Amino acid sequence: MERYEPEQVERKWQAVWEREDAFLVLNPTLPIKPEDADKSYVLEMLPYPSGELHMGHVLNYTLGDVVTHVRRRRGFRVLRPMGYDAFGLPAENAAIREGGHPRLITERNIAAIREQMKRMGWAVDWSREVSTADPRYYRWTQWLFLRFLERGLAYRKEALVKWCPNDQTVLANEQVIDGRCERCGAEVEAKSLEQWFFRITAYADALLDEMDLLESWPERVLTMQRNWIGRSEGAEAIFRIEELDIDLPVFTTRPDTLFGATFFVLAPEHPLVPQLVEGTEHEAAVFDYVRHTAARSAVERVDPDQEKTGVLTGRYATNPVNGEQIPVWVADYVLMDYGTGAIMAVPAHDERDYAFAKKFGPPIRTVVAPAEGDPAEEGAFVEHTEGEQLVDSGPFTGMRSPEAKKAIVEWLEANHLGRPAVGYRLRDWLLSRQRYWGAPIPVVYCEDECGIVPVPDEDLPVLLPEVDDYVPKGRSPLAAAEDWVRTTCPSCGGPARRETDTMDTFVDSSWYFLRYTDPENDEAPFGTEIANYWLPVNQYIGGIEHAILHLLYARFFTKVMQEMGLVDFREPFARLFNQGMIYRHGAKMAKSKGNVVPPDEMISHYGADATRLYILFMAPADEDKEWQDTGIEGTSRFLARLWRLAHEVAERGDPGSPDDSPLVRTTHATIQKVTDDIERRFQFNTPVAALMDLLNRAQHAKDDPGQAAAVRFATETIVSLVQPYAPHMAEELWERLGHERLWEESWPEPDPAQLERDTFTLVVQVNGKVRDKVEVPTGLSEDELVARATELPKVRAHLDGKEIRKRIVVPGKLVNLVVG
RNA sequence: GCCGGGGUGGCGGAACGGUAGACGCGGAGGACUUAAAAUCCUCUUGGCGAGAGUCAGUGUGGGUUCGAAUCCCACCCCCGGCACCA
């Protein structure tokens, strides 16, 4: 028997799969027939082609691979594609650093990562490969942008935006973490710029409500999305500055506290601030404060532990419910981009207003009684008043706060002083980027009268121009391609200039899962009927880092495409699974931390099969896990033992069909467990343990001639069941055991009769404590089971002649005797 | 602060209200070998005990239950999200 040489076996089978198109899956012919119904779309988040596979990829794609293999062998038509999220900053930064074109760098990286993926042996349908940086792909990204534009869902506006001074480009809100750029960590700055946005806020409620349509998503992801959307219900109330004839609406979630408003605050960026103070004695101080605020960094400004600051405007606003005149302040604890950029301040019932009032002196007026037992100190901050009774609130005094909320909003509405309103934390998606390596935004600016003019569909794609310099200078590098920028207006034929910003790469990845269904289509981004066949994705797998960004954007895109009639479903991903992160030496594996284990080294040393097995065996797939350098020895040894046993079994020839025996029954039980764990429980570590266990048993039985047939059956079953995890070795052994192609073999099914046992281990408890176990025949009555239990000497010792007050019998499992 | 997830041997973990610690790593001892590697066998939660055993034990404290790692309540700790969002 030759030694197990993973490299040789793996190279051999990878070549066979390629030659025989093993994992190619054809679309069904249209129209879809009922016999095509058993489909499954298994998708992993597409990689950014950095050129180097890391362990996170290995886990992600091995998970998808196991699901894919099992479903294929269970008779499903399985779509399992692969592609590259190929636009983006790393390639561009590499081009700046090392020279060369981002396109060439990306192509080189794609070639390298594809090679590594093939070395892992993943069962990908390579005929559907997609790169988002390919003009045949981004043509349709641009096409979709134009459809959004037509529907008013893409728009351009001047706004205060988040600017990364390092990457020299704007960022979406979702790309700012704790005031820093999520890519490079630089502190973001605020900048007023004209930019392109997607109107995702119009879908805030749909994104929340349609979570109900999802089959199975992790609770934490849903929570993160809910937090991000940040819906809160309340009311808009109109305060008025009489002397200037200005209405200042505010958003509040506590209209029941309107009578407690003792001052009013505007955000420093509020557009009406200048008008309020112009020509007054407060002008200088207010302008000074506004300038001071603008100079503060974003990180500093959002720190809630900062002492409150603010300045008086000298103006007074009228409280709509009682006509009271309250002073108007400007303070930076009020944010321009939430609500209306202005608030009514109720210091008795809002912590922030309370802190401000304590420092600057406005009165603190309790209008909702504290809950019973809480101190009712004069002028104190009163927490937890939801549901309590209103005091000093005019006609609403005495109502409980929930009714008061309704009553006050109704009163406001009837008097045209307010209305019910909903606030969201979610902002529109800023999609333009001042960088080179992305899809150009397909519009031109007419220099005559036409304004913003979309590039006609037939002129797509708008190809990226060639430029010499990718260095970001605060404007898009595309602007340097003057010949490209200068164009004619599609509408009037006059002179026009092209938009030079490119799209956020998250636009590219918001629809790629549809392109896979129809990757060669030249007429449309994809065929509607075939997309409706394959989607929604049955199982999506990827990292938690995309919980908000990609997953929220893709859901938004799908809803819009559904409304456009491009697809007939509202949610793209029915089931989502997030794999955990991989740590080593207590930190997330990262080049910068020097704790990376390169998959390539693992493959060279132990083989792809052992690496695949270990990454799934080491811990539950959804948990963060610590990489143990010696851990892979276990799966490597397991494969070597399987190799030896299978060879011994093969050499002995055919022993006929096995008789009933414990080993045969355990084998059937293992089939059951492995299938159930993978398909129902989505658990991947325990099947490996079950296979190791079965191998141990088979090995112990192998020298018993009476069990030759059972050992062969067990061994062949292990080979068959391990195929999704270790496909190369499984094929090799399957062949050596005298069979053909294992990937074409149907998935084993347990014989129900063999899952039935004729004896079982009865656990006997006394007062809930295990005292003994005994092997008994199945099918005994409760009385018989109790009789067997009470016969046992150890049990008798604990019964100690006492009276049995109660007996619990769980058939097939245990007897619990309660004595008193 | 609010929301979500989690806390089990030396380590990774198993246990889908019913035998806590499967499977694996590491460790100890042994077999084979001139030796090593590889392989195989035995042991490996803690206390007491020569042993058969026995008591304790799943972050802490309560509760529900015949029976709780698992369900409920309170608390502690760790991880993640949100947070001057009115």
Short mmCIF file of C-alpha atoms in Angstrom, two decimals, chain A residues 7 18 30 138 199 314 330 370 445 487 513 591 689 706 730 775:
data_model
loop_
_atom_site.label_atom_id
_atom_site.label_comp_id
_atom_site.label_asym_id
_atom_site.label_seq_id
_atom_site.Cartn_x
_atom_site.Cartn_y
_atom_site.Cartn_z
CA GLU A 7 -0.65 16.52 -3.18
CA GLU A 18 -12.07 19.92 -14.76
CA LEU A 30 -37.39 27.80 -20.35
CA TYR A 138 -20.31 47.10 -14.98
CA ARG A 199 -32.76 57.05 -1.75
CA GLY A 314 -31.82 86.23 21.91
CA VAL A 330 -27.66 77.13 19.45
CA PRO A 370 -42.31 60.01 38.65
CA TYR A 445 -23.57 67.59 -17.52
CA THR A 487 -18.29 65.02 -24.75
CA PHE A 513 -25.98 37.24 -7.13
CA LYS A 591 -1.13 40.33 8.34
CA ALA A 689 -16.62 13.72 15.09
CA GLY A 706 -16.86 -12.46 11.08
CA ALA A 730 -12.94 10.34 -0.98
CA GLU A 775 -29.08 -3.16 28.61
#
